[in-house]
Short mmCIF file of C-alpha atoms and ligand atoms in Angstrom, two decimals:
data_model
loop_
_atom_site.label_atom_id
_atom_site.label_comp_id
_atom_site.label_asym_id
_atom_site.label_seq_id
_atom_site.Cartn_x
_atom_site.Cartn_y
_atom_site.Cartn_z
CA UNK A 26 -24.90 5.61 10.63
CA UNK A 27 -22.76 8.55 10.27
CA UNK A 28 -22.23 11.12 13.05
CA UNK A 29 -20.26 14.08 12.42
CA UNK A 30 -21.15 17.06 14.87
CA UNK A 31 -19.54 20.56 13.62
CA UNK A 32 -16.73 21.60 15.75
CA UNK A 33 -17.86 23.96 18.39
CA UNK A 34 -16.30 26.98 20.08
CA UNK A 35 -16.08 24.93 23.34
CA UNK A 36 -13.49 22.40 21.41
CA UNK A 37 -9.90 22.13 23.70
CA UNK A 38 -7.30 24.08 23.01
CA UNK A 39 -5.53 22.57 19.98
CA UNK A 40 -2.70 24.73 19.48
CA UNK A 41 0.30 22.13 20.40
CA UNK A 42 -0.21 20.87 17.31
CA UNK A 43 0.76 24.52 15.63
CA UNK A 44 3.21 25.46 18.44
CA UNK A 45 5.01 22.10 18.10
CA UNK A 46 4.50 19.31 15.74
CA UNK A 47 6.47 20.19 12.65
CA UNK A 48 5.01 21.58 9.32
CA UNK A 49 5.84 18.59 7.78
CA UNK A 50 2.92 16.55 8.97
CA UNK A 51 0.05 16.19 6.29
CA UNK A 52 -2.88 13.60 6.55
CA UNK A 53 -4.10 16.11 9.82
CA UNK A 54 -4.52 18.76 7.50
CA UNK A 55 -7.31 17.26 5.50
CA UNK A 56 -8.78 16.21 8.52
CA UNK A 57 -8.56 18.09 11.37
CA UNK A 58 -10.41 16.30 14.02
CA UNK A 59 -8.50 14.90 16.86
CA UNK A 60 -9.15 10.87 17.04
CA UNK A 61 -9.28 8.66 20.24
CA UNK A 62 -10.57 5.40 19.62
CA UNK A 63 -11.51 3.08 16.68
CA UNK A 64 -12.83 -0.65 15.95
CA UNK A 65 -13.73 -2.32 13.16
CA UNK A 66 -14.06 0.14 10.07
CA UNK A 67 -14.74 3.07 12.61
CA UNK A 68 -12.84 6.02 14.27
CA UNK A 69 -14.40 8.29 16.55
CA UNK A 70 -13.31 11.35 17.24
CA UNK A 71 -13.48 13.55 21.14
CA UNK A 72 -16.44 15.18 19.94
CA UNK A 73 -18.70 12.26 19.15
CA UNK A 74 -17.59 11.60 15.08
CA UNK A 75 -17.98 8.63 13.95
CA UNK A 76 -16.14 8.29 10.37
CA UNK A 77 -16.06 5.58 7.93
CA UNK A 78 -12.78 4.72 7.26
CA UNK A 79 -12.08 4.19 3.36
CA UNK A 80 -8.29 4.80 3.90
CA UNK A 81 -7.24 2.45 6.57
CA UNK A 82 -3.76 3.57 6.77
CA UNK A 83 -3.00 3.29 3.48
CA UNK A 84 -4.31 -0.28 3.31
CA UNK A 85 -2.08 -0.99 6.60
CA UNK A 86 -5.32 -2.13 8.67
CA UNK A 87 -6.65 -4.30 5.72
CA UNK A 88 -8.31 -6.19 8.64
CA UNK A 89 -9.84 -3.18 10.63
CA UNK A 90 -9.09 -1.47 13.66
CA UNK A 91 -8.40 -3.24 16.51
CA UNK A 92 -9.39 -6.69 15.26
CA UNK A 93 -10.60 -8.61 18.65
CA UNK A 94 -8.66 -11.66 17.68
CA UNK A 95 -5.83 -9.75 17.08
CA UNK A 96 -6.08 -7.52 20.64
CA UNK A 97 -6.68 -10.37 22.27
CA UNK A 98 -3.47 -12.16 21.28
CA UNK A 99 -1.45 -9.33 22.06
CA UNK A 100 -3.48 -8.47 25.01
CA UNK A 101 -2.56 -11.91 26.20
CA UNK A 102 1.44 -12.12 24.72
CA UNK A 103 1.76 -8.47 27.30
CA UNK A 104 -0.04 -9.86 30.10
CA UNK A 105 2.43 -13.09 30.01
CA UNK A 106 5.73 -11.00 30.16
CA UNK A 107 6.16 -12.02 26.43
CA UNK A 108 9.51 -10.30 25.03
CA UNK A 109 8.89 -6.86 23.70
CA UNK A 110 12.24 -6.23 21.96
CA UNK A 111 14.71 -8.90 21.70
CA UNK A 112 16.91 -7.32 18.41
CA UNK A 113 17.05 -10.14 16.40
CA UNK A 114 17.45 -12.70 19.11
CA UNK A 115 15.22 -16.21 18.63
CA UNK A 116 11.88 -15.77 20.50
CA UNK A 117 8.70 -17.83 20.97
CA UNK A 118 6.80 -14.98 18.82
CA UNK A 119 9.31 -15.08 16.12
CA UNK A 120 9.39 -18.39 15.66
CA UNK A 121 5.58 -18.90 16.18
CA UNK A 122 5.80 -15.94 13.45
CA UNK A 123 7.69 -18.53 11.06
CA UNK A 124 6.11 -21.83 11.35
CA UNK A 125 3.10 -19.78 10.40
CA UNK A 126 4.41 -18.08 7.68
CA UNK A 127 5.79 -21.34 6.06
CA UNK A 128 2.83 -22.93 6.93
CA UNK A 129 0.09 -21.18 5.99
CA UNK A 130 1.87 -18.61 3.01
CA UNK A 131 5.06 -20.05 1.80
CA UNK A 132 4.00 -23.91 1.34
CA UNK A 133 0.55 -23.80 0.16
CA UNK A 134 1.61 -21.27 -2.38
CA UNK A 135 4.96 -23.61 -3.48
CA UNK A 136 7.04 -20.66 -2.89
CA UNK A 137 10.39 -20.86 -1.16
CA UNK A 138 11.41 -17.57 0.24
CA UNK A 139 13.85 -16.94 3.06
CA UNK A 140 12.79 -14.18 5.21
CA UNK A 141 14.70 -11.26 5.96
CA UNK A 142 13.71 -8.64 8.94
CA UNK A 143 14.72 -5.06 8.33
CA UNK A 144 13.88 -2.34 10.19
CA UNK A 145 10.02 -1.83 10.68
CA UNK A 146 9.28 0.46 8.12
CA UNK A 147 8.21 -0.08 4.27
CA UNK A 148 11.19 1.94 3.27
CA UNK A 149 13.83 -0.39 5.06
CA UNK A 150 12.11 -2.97 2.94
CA UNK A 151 13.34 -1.83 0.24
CA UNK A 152 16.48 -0.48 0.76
CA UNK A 153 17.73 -4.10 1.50
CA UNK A 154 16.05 -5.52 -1.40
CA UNK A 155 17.92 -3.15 -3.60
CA UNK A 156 20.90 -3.33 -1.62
CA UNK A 157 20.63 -6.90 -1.88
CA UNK A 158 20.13 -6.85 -5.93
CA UNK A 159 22.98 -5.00 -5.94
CA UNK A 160 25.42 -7.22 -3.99
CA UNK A 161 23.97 -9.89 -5.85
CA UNK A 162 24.73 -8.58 -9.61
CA UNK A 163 27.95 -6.90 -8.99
CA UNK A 164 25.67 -3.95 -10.70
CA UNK A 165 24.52 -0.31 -9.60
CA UNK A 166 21.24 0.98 -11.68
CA UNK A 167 17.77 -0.11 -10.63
CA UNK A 168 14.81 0.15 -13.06
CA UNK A 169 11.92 1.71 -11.14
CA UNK A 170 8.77 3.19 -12.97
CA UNK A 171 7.17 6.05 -13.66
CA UNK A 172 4.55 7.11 -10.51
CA UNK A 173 6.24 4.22 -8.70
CA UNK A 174 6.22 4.92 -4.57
CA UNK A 175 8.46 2.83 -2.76
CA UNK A 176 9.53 5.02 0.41
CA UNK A 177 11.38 8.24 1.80
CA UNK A 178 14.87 7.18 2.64
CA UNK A 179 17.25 7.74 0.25
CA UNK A 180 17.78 4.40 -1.94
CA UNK A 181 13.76 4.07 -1.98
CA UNK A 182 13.14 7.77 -2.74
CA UNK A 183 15.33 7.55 -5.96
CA UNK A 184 13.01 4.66 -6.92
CA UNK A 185 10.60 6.82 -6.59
CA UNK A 186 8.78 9.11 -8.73
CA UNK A 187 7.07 12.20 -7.49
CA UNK A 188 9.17 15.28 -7.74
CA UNK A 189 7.98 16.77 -4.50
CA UNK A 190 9.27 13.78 -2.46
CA UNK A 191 12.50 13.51 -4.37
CA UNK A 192 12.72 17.33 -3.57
CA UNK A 193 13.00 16.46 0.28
CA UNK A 194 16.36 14.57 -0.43
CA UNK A 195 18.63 17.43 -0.75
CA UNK A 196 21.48 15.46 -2.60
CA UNK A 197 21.21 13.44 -5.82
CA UNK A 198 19.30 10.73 -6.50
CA UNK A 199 21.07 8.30 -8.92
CA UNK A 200 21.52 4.84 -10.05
CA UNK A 201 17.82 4.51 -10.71
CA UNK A 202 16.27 4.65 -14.44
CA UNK A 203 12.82 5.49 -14.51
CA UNK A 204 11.38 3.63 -17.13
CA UNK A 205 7.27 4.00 -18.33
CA UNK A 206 4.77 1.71 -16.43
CA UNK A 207 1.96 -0.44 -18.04
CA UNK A 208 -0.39 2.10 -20.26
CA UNK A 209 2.26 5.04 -19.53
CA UNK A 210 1.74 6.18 -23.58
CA UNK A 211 -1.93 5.12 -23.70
CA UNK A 212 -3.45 1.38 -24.32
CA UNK A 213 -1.24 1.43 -27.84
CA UNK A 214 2.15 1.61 -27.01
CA UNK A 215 3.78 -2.03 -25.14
CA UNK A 216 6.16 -0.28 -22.56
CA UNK A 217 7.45 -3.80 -21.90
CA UNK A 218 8.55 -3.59 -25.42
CA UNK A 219 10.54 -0.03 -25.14
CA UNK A 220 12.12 -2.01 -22.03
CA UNK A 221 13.46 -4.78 -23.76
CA UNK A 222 14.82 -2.82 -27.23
CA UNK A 223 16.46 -0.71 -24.61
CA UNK A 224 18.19 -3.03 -22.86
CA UNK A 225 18.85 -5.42 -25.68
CA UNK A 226 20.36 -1.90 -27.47
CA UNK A 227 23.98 -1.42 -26.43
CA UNK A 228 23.56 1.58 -27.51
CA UNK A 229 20.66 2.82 -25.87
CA UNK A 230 22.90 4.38 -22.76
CA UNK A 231 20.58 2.05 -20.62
CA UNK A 232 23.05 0.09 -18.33
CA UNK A 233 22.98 -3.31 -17.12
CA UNK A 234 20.29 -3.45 -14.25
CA UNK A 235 20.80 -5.19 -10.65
CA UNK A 236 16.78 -5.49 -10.70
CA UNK A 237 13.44 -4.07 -11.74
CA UNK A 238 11.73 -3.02 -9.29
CA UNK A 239 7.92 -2.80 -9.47
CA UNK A 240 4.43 -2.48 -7.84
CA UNK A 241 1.90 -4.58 -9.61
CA UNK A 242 -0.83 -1.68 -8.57
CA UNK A 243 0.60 1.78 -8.11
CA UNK A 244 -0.45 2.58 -4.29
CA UNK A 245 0.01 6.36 -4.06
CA UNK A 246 0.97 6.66 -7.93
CA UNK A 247 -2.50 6.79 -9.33
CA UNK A 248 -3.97 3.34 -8.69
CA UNK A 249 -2.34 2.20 -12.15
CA UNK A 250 -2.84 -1.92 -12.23
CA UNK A 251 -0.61 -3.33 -14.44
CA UNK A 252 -1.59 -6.28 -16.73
CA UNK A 253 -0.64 -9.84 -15.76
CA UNK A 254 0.42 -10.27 -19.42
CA UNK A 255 2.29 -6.71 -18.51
CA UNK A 256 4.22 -8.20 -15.43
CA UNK A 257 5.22 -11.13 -16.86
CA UNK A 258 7.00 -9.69 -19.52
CA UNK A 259 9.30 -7.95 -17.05
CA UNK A 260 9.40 -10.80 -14.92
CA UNK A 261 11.08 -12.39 -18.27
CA UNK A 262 12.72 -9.30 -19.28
CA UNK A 263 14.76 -9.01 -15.25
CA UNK A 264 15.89 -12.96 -16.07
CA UNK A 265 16.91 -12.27 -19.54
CA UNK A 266 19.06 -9.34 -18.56
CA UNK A 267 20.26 -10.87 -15.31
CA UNK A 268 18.38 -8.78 -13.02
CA UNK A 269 16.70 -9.82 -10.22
CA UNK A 270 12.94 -8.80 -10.29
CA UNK A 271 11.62 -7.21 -6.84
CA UNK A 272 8.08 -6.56 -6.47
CA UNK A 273 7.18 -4.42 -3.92
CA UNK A 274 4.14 -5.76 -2.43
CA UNK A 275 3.81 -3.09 1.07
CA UNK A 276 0.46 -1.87 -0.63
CA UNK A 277 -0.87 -4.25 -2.90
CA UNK A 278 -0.18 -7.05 -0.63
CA UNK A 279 -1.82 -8.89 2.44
CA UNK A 280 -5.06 -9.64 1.06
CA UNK A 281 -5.92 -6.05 -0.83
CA UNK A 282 -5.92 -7.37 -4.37
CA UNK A 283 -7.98 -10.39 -3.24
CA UNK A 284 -4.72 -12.64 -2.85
CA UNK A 285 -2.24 -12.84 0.03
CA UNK A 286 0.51 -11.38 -2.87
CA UNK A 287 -0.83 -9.31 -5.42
CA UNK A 288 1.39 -11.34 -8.01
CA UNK A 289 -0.54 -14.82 -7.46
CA UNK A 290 -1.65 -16.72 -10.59
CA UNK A 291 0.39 -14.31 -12.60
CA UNK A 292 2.86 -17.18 -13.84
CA UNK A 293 5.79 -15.53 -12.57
CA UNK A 294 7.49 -15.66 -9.31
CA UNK A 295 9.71 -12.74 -8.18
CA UNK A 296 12.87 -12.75 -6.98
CA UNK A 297 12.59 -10.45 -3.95
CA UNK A 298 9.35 -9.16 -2.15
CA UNK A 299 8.77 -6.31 0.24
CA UNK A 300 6.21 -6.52 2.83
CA UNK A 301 4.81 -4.24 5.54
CA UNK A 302 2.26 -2.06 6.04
CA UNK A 303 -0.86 -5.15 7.15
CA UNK A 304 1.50 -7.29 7.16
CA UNK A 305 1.32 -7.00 11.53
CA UNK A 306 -2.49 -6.57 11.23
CA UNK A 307 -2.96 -4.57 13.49
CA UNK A 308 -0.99 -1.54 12.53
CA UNK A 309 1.55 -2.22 13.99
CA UNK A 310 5.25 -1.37 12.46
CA UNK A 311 6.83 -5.17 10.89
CA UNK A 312 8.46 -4.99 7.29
CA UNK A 313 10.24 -7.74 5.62
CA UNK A 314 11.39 -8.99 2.44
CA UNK A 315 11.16 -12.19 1.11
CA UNK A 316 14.08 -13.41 -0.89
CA UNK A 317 15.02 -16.52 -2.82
CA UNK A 318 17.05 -18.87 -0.78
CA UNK A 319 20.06 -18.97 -3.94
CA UNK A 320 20.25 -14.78 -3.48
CA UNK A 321 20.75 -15.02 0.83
CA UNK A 322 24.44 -13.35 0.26
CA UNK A 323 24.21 -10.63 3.33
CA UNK A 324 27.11 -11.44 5.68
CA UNK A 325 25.66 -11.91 9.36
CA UNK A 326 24.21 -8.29 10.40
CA UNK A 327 25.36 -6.64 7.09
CA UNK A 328 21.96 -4.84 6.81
CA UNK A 329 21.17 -4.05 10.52
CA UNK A 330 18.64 -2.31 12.80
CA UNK A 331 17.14 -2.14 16.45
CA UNK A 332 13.80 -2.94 15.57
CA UNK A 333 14.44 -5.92 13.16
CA UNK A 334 11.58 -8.03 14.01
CA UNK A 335 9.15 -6.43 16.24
CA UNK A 336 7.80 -8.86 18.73
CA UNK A 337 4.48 -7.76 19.41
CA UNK A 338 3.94 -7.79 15.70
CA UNK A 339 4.87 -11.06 15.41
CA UNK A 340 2.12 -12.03 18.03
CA UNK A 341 -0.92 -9.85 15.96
CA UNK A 342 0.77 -10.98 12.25
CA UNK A 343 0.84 -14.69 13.62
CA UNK A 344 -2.72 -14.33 14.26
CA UNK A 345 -3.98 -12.58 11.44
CA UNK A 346 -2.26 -15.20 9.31
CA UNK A 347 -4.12 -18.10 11.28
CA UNK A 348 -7.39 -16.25 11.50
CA UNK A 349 -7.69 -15.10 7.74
CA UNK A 350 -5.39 -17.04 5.69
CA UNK A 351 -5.88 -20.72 7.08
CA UNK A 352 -8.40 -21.23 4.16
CA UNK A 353 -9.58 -19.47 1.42
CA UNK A 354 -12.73 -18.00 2.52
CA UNK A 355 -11.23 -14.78 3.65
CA UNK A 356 -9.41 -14.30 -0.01
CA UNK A 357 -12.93 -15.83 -1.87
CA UNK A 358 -15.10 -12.96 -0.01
CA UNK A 359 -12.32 -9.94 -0.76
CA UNK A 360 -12.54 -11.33 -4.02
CA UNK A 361 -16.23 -11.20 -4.05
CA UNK A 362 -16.69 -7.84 -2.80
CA UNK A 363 -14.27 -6.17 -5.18
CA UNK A 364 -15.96 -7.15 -7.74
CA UNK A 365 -18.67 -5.37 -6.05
CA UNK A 366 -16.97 -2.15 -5.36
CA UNK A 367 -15.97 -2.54 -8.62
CA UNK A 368 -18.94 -2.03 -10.63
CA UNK A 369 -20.07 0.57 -8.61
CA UNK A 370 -17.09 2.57 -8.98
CA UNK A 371 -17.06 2.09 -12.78
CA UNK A 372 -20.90 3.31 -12.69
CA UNK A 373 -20.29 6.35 -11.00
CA UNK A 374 -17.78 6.36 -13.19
CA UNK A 375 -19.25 6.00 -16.35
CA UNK A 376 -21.96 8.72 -15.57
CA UNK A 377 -19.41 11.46 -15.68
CA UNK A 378 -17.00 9.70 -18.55
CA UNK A 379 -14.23 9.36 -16.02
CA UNK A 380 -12.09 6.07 -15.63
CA UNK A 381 -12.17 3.45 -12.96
CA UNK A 382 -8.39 2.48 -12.07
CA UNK A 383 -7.05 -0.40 -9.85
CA UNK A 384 -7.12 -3.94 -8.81
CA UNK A 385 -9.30 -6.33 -6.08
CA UNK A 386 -10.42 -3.83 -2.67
CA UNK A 387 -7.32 -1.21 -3.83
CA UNK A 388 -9.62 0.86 -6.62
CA UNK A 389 -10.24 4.82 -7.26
CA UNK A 390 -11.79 6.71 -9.48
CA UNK A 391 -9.47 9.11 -11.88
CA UNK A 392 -11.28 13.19 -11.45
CA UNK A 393 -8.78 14.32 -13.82
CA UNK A 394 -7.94 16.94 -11.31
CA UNK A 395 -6.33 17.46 -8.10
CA UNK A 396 -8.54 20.35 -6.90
CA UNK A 397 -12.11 18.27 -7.65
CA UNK A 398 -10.71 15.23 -6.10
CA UNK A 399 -9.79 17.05 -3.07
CA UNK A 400 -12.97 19.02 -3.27
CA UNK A 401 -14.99 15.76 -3.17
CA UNK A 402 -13.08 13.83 -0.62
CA UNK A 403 -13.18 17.51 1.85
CA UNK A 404 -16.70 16.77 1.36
CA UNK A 405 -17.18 13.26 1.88
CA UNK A 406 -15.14 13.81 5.25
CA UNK A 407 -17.74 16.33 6.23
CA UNK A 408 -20.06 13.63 5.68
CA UNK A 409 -18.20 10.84 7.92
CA UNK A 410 -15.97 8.76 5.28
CA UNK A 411 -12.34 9.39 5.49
CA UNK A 412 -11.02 9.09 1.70
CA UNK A 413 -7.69 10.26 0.27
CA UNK A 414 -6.44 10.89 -3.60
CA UNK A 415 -3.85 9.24 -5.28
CA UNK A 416 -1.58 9.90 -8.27
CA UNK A 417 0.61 12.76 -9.71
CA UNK A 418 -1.58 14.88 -9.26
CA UNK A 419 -3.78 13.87 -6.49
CA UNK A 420 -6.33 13.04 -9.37
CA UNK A 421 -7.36 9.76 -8.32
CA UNK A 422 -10.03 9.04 -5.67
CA UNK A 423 -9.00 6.07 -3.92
CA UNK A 424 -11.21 3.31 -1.44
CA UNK A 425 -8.89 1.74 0.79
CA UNK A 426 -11.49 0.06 3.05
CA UNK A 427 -10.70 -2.41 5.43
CA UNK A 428 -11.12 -5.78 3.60
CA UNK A 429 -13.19 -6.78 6.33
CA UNK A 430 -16.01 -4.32 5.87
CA UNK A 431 -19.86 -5.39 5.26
CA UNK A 432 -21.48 -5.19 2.29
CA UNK A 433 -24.33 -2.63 3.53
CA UNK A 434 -21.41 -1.07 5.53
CA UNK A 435 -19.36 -0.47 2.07
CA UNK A 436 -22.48 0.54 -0.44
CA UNK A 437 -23.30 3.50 2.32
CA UNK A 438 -19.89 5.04 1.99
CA UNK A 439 -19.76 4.57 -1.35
CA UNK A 440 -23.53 6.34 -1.15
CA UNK A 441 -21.35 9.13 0.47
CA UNK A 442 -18.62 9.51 -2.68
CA UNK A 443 -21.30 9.04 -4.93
CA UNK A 444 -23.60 11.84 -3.96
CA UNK A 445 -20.58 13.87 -3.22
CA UNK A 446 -19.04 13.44 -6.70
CA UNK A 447 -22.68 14.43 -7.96
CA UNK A 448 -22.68 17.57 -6.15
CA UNK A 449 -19.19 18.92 -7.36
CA UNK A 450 -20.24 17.69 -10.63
CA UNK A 451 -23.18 19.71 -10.39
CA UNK A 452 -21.68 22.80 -9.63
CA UNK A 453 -18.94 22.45 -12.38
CA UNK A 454 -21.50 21.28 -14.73
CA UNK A 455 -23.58 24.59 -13.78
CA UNK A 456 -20.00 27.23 -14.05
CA UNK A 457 -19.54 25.48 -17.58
CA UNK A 458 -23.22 26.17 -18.81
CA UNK A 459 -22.98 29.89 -17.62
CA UNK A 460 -20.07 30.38 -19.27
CA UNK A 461 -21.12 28.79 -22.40
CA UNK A 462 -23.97 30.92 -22.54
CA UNK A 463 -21.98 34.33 -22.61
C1 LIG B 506 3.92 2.80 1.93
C2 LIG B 506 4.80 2.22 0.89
C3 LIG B 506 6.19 2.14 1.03
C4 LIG B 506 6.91 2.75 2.21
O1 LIG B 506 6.53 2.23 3.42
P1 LIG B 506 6.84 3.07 4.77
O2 LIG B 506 6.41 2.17 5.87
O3 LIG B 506 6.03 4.32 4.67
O4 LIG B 506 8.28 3.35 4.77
C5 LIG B 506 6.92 1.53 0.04
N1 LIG B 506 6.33 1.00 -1.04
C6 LIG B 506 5.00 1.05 -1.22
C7 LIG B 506 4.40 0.42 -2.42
C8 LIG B 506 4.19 1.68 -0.27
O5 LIG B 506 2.87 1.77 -0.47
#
């Protein structure tokens, strides 16, 4: 199934890449192939590789690569002279876009969202959502959360956590209160509690908030799944405060958590939602955020961009919507094989006393270190599965396959980590003996 042929000394000259493509990029360093084609839950590389993919962009092709519905309509919305770029002009694709959205997301869900297109990326998201909250409430300080990711421009990086992105901003980051996530101190201590004495505390030097923002699972924090019980609390804690709650759904959304949002049945309804990554399906940039009709304050073109609403997007999103969100089987069979990825993760993760973290298809294992987890995923790539780490310290093992993926298709790759995570094991498990017996 897996083909992974050992580079050879005839491979092209690769050197562009050192000569010219800035330090800064990072993914290519853990796997240093060079890719030129993929379909389904497959890339191949120019030398005959064929990898598993168990990242798929970050859970930005929850549908696969290249999904033949998906080509198709875009294959078809090219060949017709359909718009490309129209700024934020009315076109067939967005409004096609629209109906379908109402259709298909907003009404059979009872929610009533206006939607708001911001530039294409994950990060624009956001910033208007917290711009938004802000113009809203009259107020300044955000409440993000510990290992919370929510993007590299500068209102969305100070929502962030990790010190080594907040490093790249070079000025300040303020107006942002990071406050502990679900289980920060352990399964004993209610963080939604030390939210609300804060805030009811006048005292507490905790301002007024224009919103909490928060990811129900952590993406690239650690794979941390909050509790419904958990989220609701802050849902009631943002209304009790007068804050508008913003859940930032570019990860956990789209299908991943085995719902189209990953707050569904959670008995609260946010205020705001950010959307992106497979949101267009097809990998394709598209962000937007969803807000509630009584919060649509923006003066005409207040938050701007050249790319609001990207028109082939529209096309592939429209059809991913109608092809996997028309009914419920789609969401039923995610739902079904989580559970299966699920206990197997827990198993392997039981034999070495290490804990299972996540939600639905977005699940890792935590290694407990950076260096084993990058150790084991190195190997797994050797082996034909592309897998990447998670957390604050690159601790957590994360499967990000396509929701699409097989059953046999899934348990093989997960054959891959398994053995993998054996054979580091094995070798640590060895060192420690030795040393033990000097
Ligand atoms: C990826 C991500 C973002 C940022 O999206 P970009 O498209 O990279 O700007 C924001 N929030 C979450 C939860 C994400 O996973």
């Amino acid at each position: 199934m897996f083909t992974t042929p050992k580079p050879s000394d005839s491979l092209p000259d690769r050197s562009i890449y050192e000569r010219r493509e800035s330090i800064v990029r990072s993914y290519a360093r853990s796997m240093p192939r060079q890719f030129n084609r993929a379909e389904g839950v497959w890339m191949h590389d120019d030398q005959g590789g064929r990898y598993l993919d168990f990242l798929s962009g970050c859970s930005t092709l929850n549908y696969g690569h290249n999904h033949p519905i998906l080509k198709q309509a875009l294959l078809d919305y090219i060949a017709a002279d359909g718009i490309a770029h129209g700024l934020d002009l009315h076109t067939d694709a967005k409004q096609a876009f629209l109906d379908t959205f109402e259709q298909v997301i907003l009404k059979p869900r009872d929610l009533d969202y206006r939607v708001m297109f911001t530039g294409p990326t994950g990060t624009n998201a956001v910033e208007a959502a917290i711009k938004l909250a802000r113009k809203v409430t009259g107020r300044e300080m955000v409440i993000a959360f510990t290992n919370g990711f929510h993007g590299m421009t500068l209102g969305a990086l100070a929502c962030t956590g990790n010190a080594t992105k907040r490093g790249g901003a070079g000025v300040p980051l303020s107006h942002v209160s990071h406050e502990p996530y679900d289980g920060y101190y352990g399964p004993d201590v209610d963080t939604a509690d030390l939210l609300e004495q804060r805030l009811a505390d006048p005292s507490s030097g905790l301002d007024a908030p224009a919103a909490i923002l928060v990811e129900t699972v952590q993406g690239e924090g650690g794979l941390n799944a909050a509790s419904p019980e958990w989220l609701r609390r802050i849902a009631e804690i943002a209304k009790a405060h007068g804050a508008l709650l913003i859940v930032d759904d570019i990860q956990a959304g789209c299908g991943r958590t085995g719902n189209f949002f990953s707050f569904e049945d959670m008995g609260f309804t946010p205020d705001i939602v950010t959307m992106a990554k497979s949101l267009s399906g097809m990998g394709l940039p598209f962000a937007l955020t969803l807000l509630k009709p009584e919060h649509d304050q923006w003066l005409p073109g207040e938050h701007n961009g050249t790319f609001r609403g990207n028109n082939h997007a529209f096309v592939t999103a429209t059809a991913a919507l109608r092809h996997f969100w028309s009914t419920d089987g789609f969401a039923a069979d995610v739902r079904r094989r989580s559970d299966l990825l699920g206990s197997r993760l827990q198993r392997i993760a039981d034999t070495y006393g290490f804990g299972m973290r996540g939600r639905g298809m977005m699940r890792g294992i935590n290694v407990e270190s950076g260096d084993l987890a990058s150790a084991v995923t190195s190997a797994c790539f050797d082996d034909g599965l592309i897998i990447e780490t998670s957390g604050a310290h690159d601790e957590v093992i994360k499967v990000l396959a396509p929701l699409v993926i097989d059953d046999a298709v899934l348990s093989a790759g997960l054959d891959i980590l398994e053995t993998r995570i054996r054979d580091a094991m094995g070798a640590d498990h060895a060192a420690n003996q030795a040393i033990a017996a000097e």
